[in-house]
CSV table of C-alpha atoms in Angstrom, one decimal:
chain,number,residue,atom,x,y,z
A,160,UNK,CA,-3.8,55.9,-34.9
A,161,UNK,CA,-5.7,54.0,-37.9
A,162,UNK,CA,-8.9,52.5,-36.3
A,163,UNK,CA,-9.2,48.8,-37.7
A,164,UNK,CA,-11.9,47.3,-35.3
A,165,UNK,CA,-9.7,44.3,-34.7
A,166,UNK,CA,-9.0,45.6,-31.3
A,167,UNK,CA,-12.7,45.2,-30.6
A,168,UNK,CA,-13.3,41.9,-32.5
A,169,UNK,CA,-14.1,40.0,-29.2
A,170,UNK,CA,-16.6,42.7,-28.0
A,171,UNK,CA,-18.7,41.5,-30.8
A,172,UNK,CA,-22.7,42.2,-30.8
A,173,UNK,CA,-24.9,42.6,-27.8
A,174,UNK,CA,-25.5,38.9,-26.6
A,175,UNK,CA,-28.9,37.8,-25.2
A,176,UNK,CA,-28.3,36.4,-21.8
A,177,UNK,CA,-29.6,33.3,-21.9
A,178,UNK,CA,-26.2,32.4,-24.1
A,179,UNK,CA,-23.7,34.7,-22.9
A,180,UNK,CA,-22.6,32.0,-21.0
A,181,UNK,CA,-21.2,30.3,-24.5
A,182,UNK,CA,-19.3,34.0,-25.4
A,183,UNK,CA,-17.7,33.5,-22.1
A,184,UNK,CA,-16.5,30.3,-22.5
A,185,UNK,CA,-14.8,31.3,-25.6
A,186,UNK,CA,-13.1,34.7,-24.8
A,187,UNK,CA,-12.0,32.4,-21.8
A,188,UNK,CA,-10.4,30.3,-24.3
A,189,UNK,CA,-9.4,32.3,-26.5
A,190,UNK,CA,-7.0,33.7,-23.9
A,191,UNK,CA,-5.3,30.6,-23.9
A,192,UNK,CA,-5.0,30.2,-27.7
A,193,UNK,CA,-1.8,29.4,-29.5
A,194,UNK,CA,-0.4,31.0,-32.1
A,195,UNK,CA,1.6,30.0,-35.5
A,196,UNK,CA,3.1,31.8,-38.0
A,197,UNK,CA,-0.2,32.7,-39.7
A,198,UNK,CA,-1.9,33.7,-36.9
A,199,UNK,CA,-4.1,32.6,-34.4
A,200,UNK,CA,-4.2,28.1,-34.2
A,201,UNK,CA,-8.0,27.3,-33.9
A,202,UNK,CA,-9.0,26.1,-30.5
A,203,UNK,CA,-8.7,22.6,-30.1
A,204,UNK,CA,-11.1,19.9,-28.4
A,205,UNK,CA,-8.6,19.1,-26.2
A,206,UNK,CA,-7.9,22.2,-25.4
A,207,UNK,CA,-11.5,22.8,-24.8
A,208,UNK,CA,-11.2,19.4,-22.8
A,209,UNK,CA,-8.5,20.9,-20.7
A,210,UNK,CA,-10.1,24.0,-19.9
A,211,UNK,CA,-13.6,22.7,-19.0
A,212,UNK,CA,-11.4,20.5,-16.7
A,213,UNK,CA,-9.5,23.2,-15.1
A,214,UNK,CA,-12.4,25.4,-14.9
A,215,UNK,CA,-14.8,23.0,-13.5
A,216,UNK,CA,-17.2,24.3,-16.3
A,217,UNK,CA,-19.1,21.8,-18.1
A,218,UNK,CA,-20.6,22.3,-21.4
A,219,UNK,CA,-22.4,19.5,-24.0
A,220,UNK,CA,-21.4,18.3,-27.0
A,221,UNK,CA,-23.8,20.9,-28.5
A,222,UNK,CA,-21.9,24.0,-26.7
A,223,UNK,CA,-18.5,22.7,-27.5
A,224,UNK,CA,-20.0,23.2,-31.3
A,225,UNK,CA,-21.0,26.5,-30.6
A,226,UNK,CA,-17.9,27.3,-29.3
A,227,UNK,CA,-16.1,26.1,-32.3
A,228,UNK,CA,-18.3,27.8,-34.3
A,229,UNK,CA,-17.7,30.8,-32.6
A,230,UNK,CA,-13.7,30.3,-33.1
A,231,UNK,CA,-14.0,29.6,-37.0
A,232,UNK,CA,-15.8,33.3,-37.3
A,233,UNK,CA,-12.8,34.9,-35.5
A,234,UNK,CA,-10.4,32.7,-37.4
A,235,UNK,CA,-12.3,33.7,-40.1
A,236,UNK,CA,-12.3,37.9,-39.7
A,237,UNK,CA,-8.7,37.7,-38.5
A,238,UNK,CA,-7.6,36.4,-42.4
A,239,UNK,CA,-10.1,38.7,-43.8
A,240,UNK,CA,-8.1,41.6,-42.3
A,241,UNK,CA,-4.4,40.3,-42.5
């Protein structure tokens, strides 16, 4: 079997702990993300919303950000590769 890497895209680098908290968040996340014709949708805030809710985890506006900025790269290497 080819070996793309995609299978390992959310492994990612070697996070330093003091943010692995954020990584978390979003691999959390993106387990729940929806899906179109093209792909992966990009995570929402109210999705985010939802989730910080239901997990009783609360992150600034500052985290949500890096969250989202998180999603964009995946969104992002996910088209490179289709």
């Amino acid at each position: 079997m080819k070996q793309t890497g995609r299978e390992d895209i959310l492994a990612g680098p070697e996070i330093p702990q003091v943010s692995a908290y954020l990584w978390e968040a979003f691999t959390d996340l993106h387990k729940g993300r929806s899906y179109g014709m093209n792909g992966g949708n990009p995570l929402t805030y109210e999705g985010i919303w939802a989730w910080c809710n239901l997990s009783g985890v609360r992150l600034s506006w500052s985290e949500v950000e890096i969250v989202k900025m998180l999603d964009a790269e995946w969104l992002k290497a996910m088209n490179e590769g289709a």
